[in-house]
Short mmCIF file of C-alpha atoms (C1' of nucleotides) in Angstrom, two decimals:
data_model
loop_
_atom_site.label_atom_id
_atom_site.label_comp_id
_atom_site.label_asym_id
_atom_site.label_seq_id
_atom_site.Cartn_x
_atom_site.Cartn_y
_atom_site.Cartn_z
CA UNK A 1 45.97 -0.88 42.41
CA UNK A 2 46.94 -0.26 38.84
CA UNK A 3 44.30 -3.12 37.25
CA UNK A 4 44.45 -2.10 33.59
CA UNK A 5 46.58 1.03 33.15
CA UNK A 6 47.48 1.64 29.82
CA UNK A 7 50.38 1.43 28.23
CA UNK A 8 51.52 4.80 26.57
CA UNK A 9 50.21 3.83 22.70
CA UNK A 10 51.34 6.06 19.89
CA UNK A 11 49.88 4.37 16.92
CA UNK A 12 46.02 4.01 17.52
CA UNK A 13 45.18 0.59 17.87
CA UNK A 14 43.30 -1.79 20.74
CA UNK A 15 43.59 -0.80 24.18
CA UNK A 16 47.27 -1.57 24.27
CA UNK A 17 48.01 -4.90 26.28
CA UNK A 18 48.86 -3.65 30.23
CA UNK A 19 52.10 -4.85 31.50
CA UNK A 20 51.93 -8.15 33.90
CA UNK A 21 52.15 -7.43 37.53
CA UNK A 22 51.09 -9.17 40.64
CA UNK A 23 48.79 -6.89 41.31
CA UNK A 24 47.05 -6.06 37.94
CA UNK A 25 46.68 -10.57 38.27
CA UNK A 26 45.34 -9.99 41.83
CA UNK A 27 43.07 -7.13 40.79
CA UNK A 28 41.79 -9.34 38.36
CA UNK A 29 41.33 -12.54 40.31
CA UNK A 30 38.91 -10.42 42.71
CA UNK A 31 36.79 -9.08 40.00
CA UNK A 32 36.69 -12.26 38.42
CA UNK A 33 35.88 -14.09 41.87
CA UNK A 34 33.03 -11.59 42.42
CA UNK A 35 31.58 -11.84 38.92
CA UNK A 36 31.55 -15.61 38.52
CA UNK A 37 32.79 -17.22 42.25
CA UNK A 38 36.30 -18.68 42.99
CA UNK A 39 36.35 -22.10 41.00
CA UNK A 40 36.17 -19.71 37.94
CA UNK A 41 39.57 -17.73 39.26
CA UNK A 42 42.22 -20.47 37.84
CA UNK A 43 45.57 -20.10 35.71
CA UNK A 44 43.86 -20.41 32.45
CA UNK A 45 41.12 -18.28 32.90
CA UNK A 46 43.26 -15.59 34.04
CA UNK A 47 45.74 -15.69 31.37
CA UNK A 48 42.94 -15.24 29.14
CA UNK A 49 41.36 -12.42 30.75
CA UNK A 50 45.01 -10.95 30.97
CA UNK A 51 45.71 -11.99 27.24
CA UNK A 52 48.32 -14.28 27.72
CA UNK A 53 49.03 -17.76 28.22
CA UNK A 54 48.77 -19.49 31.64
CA UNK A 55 52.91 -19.88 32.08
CA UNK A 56 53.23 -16.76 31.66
CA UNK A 57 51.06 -16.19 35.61
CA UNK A 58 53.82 -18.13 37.21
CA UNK A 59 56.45 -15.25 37.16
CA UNK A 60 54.38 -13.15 39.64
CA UNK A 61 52.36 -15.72 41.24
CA UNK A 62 54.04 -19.17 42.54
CA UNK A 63 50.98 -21.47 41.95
CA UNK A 64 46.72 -21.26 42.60
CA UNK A 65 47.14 -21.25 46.26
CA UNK A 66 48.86 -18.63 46.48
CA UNK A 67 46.47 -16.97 44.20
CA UNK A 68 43.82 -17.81 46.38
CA UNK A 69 45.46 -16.15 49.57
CA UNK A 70 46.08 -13.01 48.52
CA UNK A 71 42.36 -12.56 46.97
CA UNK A 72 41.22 -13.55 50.53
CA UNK A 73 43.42 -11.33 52.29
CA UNK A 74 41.84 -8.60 49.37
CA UNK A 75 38.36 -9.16 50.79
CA UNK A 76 39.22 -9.06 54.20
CA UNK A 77 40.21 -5.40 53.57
CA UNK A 78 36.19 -5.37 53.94
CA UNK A 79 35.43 -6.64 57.35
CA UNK A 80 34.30 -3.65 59.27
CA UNK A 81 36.71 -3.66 62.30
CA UNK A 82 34.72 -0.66 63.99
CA UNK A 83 32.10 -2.18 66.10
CA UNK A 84 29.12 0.13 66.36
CA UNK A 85 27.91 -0.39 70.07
CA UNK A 86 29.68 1.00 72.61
CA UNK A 87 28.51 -1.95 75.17
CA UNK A 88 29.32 -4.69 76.50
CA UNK A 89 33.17 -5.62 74.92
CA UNK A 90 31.58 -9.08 74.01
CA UNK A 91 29.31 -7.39 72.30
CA UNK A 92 31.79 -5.36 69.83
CA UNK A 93 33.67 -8.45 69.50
CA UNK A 94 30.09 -10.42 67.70
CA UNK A 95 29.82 -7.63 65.49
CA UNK A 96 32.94 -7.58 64.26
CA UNK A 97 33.02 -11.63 63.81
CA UNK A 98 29.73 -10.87 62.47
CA UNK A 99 31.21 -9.07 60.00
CA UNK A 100 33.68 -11.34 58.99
CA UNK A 101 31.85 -13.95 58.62
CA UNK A 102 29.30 -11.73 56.60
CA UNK A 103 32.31 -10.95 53.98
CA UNK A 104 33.03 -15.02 53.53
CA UNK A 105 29.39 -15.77 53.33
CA UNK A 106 29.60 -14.74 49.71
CA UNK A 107 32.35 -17.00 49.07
CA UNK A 108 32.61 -20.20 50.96
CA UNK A 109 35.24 -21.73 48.55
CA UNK A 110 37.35 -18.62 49.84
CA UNK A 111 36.32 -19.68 53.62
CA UNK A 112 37.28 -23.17 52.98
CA UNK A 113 40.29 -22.09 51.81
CA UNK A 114 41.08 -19.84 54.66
CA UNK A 115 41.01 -23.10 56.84
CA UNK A 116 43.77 -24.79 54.85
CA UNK A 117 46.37 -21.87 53.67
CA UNK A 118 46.86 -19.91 56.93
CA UNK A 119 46.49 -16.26 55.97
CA UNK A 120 48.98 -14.18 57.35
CA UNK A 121 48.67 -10.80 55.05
CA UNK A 122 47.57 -7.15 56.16
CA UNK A 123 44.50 -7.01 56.57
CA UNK A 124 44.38 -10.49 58.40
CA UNK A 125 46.55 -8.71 61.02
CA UNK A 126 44.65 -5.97 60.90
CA UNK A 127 41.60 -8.11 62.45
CA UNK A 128 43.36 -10.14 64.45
CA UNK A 129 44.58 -7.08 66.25
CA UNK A 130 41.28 -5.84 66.88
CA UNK A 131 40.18 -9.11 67.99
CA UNK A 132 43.32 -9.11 70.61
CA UNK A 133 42.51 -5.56 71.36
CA UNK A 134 38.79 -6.36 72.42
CA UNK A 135 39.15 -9.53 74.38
CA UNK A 136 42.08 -7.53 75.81
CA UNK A 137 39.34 -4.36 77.22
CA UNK A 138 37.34 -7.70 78.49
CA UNK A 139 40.56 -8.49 80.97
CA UNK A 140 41.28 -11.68 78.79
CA UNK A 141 44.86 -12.44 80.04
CA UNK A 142 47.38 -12.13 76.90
CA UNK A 143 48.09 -15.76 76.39
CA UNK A 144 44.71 -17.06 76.64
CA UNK A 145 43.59 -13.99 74.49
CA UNK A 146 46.08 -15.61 71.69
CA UNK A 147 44.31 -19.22 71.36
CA UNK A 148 40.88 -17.53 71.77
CA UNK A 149 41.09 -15.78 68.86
CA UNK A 150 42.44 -18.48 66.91
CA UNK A 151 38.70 -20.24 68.16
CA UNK A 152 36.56 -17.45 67.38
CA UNK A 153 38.02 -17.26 63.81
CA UNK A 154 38.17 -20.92 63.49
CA UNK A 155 34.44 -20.80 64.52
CA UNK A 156 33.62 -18.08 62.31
CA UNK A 157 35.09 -19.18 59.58
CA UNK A 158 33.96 -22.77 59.57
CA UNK A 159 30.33 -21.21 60.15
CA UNK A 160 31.31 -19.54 56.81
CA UNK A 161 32.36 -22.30 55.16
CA UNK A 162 28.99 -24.83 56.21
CA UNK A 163 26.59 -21.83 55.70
CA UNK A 164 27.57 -20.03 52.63
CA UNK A 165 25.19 -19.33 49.91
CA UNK A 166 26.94 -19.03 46.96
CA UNK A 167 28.96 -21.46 44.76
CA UNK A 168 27.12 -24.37 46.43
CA UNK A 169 28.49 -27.66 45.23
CA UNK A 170 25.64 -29.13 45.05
CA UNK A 171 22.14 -28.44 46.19
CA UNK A 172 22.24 -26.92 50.00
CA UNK A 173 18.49 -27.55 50.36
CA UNK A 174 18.43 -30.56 49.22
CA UNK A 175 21.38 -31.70 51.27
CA UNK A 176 19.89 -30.33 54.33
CA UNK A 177 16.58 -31.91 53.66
CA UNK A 178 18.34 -34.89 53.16
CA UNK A 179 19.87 -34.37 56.94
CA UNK A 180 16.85 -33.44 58.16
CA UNK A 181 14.97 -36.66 56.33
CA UNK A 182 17.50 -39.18 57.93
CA UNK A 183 16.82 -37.40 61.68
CA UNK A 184 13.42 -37.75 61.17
CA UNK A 185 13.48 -41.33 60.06
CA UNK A 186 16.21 -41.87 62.39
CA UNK A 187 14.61 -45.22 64.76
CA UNK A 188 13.66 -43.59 68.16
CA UNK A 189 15.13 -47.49 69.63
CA UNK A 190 18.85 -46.71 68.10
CA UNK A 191 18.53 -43.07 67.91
CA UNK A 192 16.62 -42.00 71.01
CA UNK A 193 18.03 -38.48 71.77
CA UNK A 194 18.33 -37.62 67.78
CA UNK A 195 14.90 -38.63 67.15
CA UNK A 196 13.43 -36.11 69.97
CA UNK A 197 15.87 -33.51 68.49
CA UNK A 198 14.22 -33.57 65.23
CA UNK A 199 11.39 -31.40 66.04
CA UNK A 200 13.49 -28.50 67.07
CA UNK A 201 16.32 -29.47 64.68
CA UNK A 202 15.10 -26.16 62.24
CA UNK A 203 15.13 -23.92 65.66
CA UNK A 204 16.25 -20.63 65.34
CA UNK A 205 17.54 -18.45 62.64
CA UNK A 206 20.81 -18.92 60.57
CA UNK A 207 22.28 -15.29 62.42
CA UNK A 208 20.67 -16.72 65.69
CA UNK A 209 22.45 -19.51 65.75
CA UNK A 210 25.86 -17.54 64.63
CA UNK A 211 25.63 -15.20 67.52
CA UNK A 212 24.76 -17.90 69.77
CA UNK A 213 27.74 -19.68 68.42
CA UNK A 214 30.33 -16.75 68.94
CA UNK A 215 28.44 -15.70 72.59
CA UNK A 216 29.45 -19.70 73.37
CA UNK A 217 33.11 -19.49 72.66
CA UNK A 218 33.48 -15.95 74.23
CA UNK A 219 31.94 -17.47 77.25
CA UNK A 220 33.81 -20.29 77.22
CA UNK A 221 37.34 -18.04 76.76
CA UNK A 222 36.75 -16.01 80.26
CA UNK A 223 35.79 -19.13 81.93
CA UNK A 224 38.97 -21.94 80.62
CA UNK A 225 42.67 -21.39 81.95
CA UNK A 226 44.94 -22.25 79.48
CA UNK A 227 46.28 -25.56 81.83
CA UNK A 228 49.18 -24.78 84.10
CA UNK A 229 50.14 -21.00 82.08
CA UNK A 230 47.33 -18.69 83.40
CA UNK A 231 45.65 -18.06 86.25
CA UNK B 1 31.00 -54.79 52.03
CA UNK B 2 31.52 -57.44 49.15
CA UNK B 3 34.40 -54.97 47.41
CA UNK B 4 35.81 -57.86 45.37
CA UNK B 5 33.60 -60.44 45.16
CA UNK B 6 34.27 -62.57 42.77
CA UNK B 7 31.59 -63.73 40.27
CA UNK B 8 31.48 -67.52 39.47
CA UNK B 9 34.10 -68.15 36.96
CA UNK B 10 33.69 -71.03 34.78
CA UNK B 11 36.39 -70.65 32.68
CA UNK B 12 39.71 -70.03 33.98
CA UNK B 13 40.48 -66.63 32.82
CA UNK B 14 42.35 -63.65 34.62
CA UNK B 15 40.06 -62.41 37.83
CA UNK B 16 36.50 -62.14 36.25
CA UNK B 17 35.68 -58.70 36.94
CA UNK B 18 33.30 -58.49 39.61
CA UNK B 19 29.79 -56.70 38.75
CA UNK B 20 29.71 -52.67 39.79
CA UNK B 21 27.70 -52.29 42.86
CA UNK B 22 27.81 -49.03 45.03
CA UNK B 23 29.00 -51.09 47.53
CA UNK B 24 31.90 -51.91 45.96
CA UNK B 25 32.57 -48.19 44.02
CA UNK B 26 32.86 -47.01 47.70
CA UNK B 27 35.05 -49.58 49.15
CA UNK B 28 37.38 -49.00 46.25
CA UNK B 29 37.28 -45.39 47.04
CA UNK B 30 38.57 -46.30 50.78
CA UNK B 31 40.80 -48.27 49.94
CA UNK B 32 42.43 -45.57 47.20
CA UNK B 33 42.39 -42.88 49.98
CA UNK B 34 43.92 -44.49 52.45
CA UNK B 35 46.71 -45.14 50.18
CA UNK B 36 46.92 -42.06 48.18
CA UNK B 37 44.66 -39.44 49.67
CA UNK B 38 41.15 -38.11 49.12
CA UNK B 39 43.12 -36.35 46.01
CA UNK B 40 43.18 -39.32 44.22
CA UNK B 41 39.87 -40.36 44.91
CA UNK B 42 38.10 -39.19 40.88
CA UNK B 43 35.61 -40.74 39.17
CA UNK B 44 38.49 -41.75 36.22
CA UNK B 45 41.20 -43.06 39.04
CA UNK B 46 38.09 -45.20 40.25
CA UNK B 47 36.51 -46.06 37.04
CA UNK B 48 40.43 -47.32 35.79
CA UNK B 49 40.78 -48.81 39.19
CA UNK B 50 37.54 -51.16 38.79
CA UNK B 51 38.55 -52.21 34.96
CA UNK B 52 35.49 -49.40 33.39
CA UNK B 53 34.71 -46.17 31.67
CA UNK B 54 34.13 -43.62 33.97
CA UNK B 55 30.40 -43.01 32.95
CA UNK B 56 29.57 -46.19 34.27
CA UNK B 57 30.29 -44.91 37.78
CA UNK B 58 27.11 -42.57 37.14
CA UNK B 59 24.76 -45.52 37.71
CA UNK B 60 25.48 -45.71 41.30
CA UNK B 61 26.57 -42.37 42.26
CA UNK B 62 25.52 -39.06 41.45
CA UNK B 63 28.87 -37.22 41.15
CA UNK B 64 31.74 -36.60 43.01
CA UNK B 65 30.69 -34.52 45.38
CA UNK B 66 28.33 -37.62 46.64
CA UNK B 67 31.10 -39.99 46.67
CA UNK B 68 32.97 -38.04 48.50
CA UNK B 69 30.52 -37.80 51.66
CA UNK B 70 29.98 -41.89 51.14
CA UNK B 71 33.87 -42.31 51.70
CA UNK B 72 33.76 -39.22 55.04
CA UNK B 73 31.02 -41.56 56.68
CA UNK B 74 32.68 -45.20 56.09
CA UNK B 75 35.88 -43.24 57.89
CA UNK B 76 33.54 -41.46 60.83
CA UNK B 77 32.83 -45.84 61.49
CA UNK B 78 36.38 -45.65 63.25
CA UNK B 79 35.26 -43.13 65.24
CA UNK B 80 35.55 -44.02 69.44
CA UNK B 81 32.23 -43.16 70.82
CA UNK B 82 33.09 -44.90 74.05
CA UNK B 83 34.85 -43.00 75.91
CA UNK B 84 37.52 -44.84 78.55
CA UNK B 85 36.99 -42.29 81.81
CA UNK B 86 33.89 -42.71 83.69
CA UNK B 87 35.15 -39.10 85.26
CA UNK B 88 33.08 -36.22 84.64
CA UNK B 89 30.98 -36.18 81.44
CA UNK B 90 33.01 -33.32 79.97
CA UNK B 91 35.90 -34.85 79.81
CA UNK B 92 34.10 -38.09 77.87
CA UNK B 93 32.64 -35.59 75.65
CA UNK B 94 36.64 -34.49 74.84
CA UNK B 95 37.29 -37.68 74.52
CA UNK B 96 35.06 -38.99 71.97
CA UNK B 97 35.70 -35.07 70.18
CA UNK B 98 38.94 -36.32 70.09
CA UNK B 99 38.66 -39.48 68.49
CA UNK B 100 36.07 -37.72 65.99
CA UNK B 101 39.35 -35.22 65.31
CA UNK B 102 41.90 -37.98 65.02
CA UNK B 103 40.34 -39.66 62.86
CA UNK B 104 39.70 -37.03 60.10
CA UNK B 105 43.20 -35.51 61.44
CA UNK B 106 44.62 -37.93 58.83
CA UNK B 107 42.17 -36.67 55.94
CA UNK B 108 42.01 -32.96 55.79
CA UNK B 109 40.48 -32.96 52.52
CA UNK B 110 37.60 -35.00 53.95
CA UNK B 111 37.49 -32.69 57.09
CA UNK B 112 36.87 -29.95 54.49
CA UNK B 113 34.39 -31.38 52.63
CA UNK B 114 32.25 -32.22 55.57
CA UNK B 115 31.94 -28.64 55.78
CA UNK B 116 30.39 -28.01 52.83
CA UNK B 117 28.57 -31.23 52.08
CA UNK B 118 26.70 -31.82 54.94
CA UNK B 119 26.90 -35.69 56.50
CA UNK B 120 23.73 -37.54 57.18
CA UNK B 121 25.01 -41.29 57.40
CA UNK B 122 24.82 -43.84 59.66
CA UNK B 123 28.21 -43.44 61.35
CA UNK B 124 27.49 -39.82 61.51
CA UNK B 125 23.83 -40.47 63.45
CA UNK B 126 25.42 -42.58 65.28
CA UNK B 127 28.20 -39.80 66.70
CA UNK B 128 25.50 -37.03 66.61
CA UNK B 129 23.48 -39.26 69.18
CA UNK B 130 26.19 -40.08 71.79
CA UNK B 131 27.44 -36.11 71.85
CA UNK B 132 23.54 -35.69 72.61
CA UNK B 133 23.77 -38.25 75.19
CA UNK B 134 26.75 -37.14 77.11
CA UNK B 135 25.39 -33.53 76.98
CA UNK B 136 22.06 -34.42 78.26
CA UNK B 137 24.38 -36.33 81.01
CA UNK B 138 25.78 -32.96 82.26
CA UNK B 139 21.91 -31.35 82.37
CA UNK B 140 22.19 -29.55 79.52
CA UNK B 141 18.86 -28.29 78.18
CA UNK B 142 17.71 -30.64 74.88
CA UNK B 143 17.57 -27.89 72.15
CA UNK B 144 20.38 -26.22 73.71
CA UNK B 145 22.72 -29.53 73.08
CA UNK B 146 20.57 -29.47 69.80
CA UNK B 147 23.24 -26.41 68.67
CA UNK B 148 26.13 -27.08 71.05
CA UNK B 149 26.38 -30.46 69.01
CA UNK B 150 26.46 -28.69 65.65
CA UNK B 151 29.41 -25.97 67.06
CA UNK B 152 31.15 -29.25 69.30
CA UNK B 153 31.13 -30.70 65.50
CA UNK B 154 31.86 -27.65 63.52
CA UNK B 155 35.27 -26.75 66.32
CA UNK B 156 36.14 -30.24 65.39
CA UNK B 157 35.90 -30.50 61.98
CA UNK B 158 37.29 -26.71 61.32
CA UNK B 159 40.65 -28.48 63.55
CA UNK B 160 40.93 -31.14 61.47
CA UNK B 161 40.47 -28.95 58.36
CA UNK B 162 43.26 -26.95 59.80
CA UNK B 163 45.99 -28.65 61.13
CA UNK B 164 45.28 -32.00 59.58
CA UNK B 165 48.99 -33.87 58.62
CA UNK B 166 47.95 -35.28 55.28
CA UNK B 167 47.65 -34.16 51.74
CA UNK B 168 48.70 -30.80 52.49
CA UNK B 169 47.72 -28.23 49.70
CA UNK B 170 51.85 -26.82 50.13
CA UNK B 171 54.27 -26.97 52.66
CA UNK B 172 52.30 -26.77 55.65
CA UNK B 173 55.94 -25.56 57.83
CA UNK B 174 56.90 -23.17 54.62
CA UNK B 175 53.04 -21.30 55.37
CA UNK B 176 53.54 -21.41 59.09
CA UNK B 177 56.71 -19.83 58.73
CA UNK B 178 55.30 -17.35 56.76
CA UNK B 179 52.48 -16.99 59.74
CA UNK B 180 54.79 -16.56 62.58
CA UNK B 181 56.95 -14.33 60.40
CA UNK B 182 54.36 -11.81 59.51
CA UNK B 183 53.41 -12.12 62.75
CA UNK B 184 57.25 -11.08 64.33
CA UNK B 185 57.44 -8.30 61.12
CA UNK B 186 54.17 -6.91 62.76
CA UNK B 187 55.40 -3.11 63.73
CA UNK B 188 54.38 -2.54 67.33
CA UNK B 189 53.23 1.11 66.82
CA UNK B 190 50.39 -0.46 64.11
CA UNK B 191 50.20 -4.09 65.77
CA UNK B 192 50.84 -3.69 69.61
CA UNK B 193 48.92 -6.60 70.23
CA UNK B 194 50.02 -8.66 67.83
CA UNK B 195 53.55 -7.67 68.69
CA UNK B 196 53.41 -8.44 71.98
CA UNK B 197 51.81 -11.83 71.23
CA UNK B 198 54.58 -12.73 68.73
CA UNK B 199 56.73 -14.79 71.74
CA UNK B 200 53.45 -16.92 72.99
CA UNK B 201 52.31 -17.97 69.62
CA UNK B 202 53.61 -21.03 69.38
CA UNK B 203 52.85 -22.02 72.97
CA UNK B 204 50.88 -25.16 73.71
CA UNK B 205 51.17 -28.42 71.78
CA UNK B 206 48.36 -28.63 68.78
CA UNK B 207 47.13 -31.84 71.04
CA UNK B 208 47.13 -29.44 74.70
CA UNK B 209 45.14 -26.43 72.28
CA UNK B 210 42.47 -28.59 70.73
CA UNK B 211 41.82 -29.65 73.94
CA UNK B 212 41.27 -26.05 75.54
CA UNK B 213 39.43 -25.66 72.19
CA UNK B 214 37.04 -28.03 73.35
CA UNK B 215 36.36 -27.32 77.13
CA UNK B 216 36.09 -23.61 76.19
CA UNK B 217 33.12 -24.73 73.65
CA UNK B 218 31.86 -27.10 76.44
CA UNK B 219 31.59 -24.62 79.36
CA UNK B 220 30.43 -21.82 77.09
CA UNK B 221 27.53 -23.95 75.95
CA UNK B 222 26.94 -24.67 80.05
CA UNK B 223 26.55 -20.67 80.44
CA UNK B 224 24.69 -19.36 77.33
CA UNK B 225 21.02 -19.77 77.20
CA UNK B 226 19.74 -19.91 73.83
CA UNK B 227 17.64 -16.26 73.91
CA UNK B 228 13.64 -16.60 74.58
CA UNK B 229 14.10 -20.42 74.43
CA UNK B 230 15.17 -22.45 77.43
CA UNK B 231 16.21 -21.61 80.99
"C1'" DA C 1 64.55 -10.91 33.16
"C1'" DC C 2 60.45 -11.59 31.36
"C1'" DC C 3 57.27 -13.83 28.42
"C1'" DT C 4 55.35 -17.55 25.61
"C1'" DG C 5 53.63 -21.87 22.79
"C1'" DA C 6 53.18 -26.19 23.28
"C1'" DA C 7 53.00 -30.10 25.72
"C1'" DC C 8 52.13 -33.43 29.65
"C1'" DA C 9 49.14 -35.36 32.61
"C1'" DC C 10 45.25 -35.01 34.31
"C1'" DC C 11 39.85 -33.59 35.68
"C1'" DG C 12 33.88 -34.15 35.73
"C1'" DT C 13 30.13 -35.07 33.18
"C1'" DT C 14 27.08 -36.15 29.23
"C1'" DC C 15 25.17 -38.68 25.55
"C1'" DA C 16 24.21 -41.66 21.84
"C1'" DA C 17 24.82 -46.22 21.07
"C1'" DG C 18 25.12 -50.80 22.36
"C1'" DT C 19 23.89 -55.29 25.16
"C1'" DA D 1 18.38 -51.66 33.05
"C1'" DC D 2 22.91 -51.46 32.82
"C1'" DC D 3 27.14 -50.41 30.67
"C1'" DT D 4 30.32 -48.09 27.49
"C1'" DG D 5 33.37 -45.26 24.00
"C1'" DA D 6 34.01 -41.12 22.76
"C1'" DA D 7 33.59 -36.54 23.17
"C1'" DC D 8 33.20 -31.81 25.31
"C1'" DA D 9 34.98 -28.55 28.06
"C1'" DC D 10 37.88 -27.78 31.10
"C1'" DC D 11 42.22 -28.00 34.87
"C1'" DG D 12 47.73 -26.96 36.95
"C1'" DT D 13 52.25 -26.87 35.89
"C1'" DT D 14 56.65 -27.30 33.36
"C1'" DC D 15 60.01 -26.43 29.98
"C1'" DA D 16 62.55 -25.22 26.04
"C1'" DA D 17 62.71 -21.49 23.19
"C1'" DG D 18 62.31 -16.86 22.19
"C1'" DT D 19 62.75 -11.48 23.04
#
DNA sequence: ACCTGAACACCGTTCAAGT
DNA sequence: ACCTGAACACCGTTCAAGT
């Protein structure tokens, strides 16, 4: 919270170098992820935004991963856990996925990252409580309520992850028009059912398809016992 | 196919080094991930491994990115597509889900690069069309299966991502740890869900939870029309 | 205890020059 | 056309030495 306090100067000179502390390194990991993306937040580049050399990062911070986690965890503070619509429970529960997937879509690195480090900080609990608390108002039994949110936030994030729009590694459209180039040429004789799925391969918009995605799983939760634990 | 082909010799001199083909750039790249991960898998590791500069690579493949997605769809080639039970076509469509997981289950580096760079090889066709097949066995409406294939694919690539046993970014027990702590340190007055799901996290083998994964994907896709669209 | 310079062991990609 | 050496612009992490 204290990103570049300054240190109490007496002589007048340049802003006076602010101490190192793991947050003042997260602070600036976030700002540096949202100016220039997350392959830009790295050891070196931090130490030089910081003024200081890269070893000296590894008193507060044990290594990039690490790094990585708690900027996630930062931007998940974002995710707005207050669903607007008083409806249908299943309904609250797509907004707020919505809205988590909304806050990676800026940052797919982050999302990909998110499926390899397991986040476990605040405001990760914070949504998976309300995530627990909403399939819990739908008469989800506990258990099963557990693994289906682990699911919905795989599915989420993964959607976050394929569909992101920023710091692309190569180019999307070109990759999808390569996908949609091989369906398309894709011999009706070897192919049959992916050749008459290529017309209606484009169907439907990007948040279409999300909500489709998340209405599928939710589904899928109130109608699949966990085997031999629930009724 | 022809990784090491060897180019008529006249002369006996040490193994004449065979010409650079794509062919044999990707093979090369196998064989290096298999023994030491997708990690290891650079254009300089390859370039050193095939007796060359690394610019000469860039005659044959575009960067690394590209590589990369050649290597995910020689692996997706071990893929099962048939599946053993002649049972009910959900549980086929597990099956093969689960073959498609096992396979990248060793790889999770490749499992999260299919997420960004999307696949469009013949291996990949190939699994695209059978999950089409079996779905249009259980009467599911074409474009419907169109996006239940794409989430099927996402649930199981996001798994493999996930719990995937290989080249582990840290120690993979050391962050679950750190998971199942928070999740025990989780105050019940701010986390009363999470509290009271602390005990039941761990229930359920990984192998008995991807495979509720996938029946709650299947049956959800059986009950959620696409909107406007199909019956 | 905290901080640092310097080093080690790597990356991807480009480009001018060669064959 | 294909191949290459050399360079440019980066990485993460460690470690001995300083304060």
């Amino acid at each position: 919270m204290t990103p570049r306090e300054k240190a109490p100067t007496s002589r007048r000179e340049r802003p006076a170098k602010p101490a190192l502390s793991r947050e003042g390194i997260v602070a600036t990991a976030v700002a540096v992820m949202r100016a220039e993306g997350l392959e830009k937040v790295t050891m070196r580049r931090l130490a030089q935004e910081l003024d200081t050399g890269p070893a000296s990062l590894y008193v507060y911070v044990a290594n990039t991963a690490e790094l990585h986690a708690a900027v996630l965890d930062e931007l998940l503070g974002e995710v707005d856990l207050d669903a607007a619509s008083d409806d249908d429970w299943r309904d609250r529960l797509v907004e707020v996925l919505t809205s988590y997937t909304e806050v990676l879509f800026a940052h797919p690195a982050l999302a990909r990252m998110a499926l390899s480090v397991r986040p476990h900080g605040e405001h990760y609990l914070r949504l998976v409580e309300r995530l627990l608390a909403l399939l819990a108002d739908g008469g989800v039994p506990p258990e099963r309520a557990g693994w289906g949110v682990d699911v919905l936030l795989l599915v989420a994030t993964a959607n976050a992850a394929e569909h992101g729009t920023r710091e692309q590694t190569g180019d999307p459209q070109a990759e999808w028009d390569a996908l949609v180039h091989a369906v398309q040429e894709a011999p009706a004789a070897t192919y049959p059912y992916v050749h008459a799925l290529a017309a209606s391969l484009q169907g439907g918009t990007p948040r279409e398809r999300l909500a489709w995605c998340f209405h599928v799983v939710i589904s899928g939760i109130t109608h699949t016992p966990i085997p031999g634990t629930d009724s």
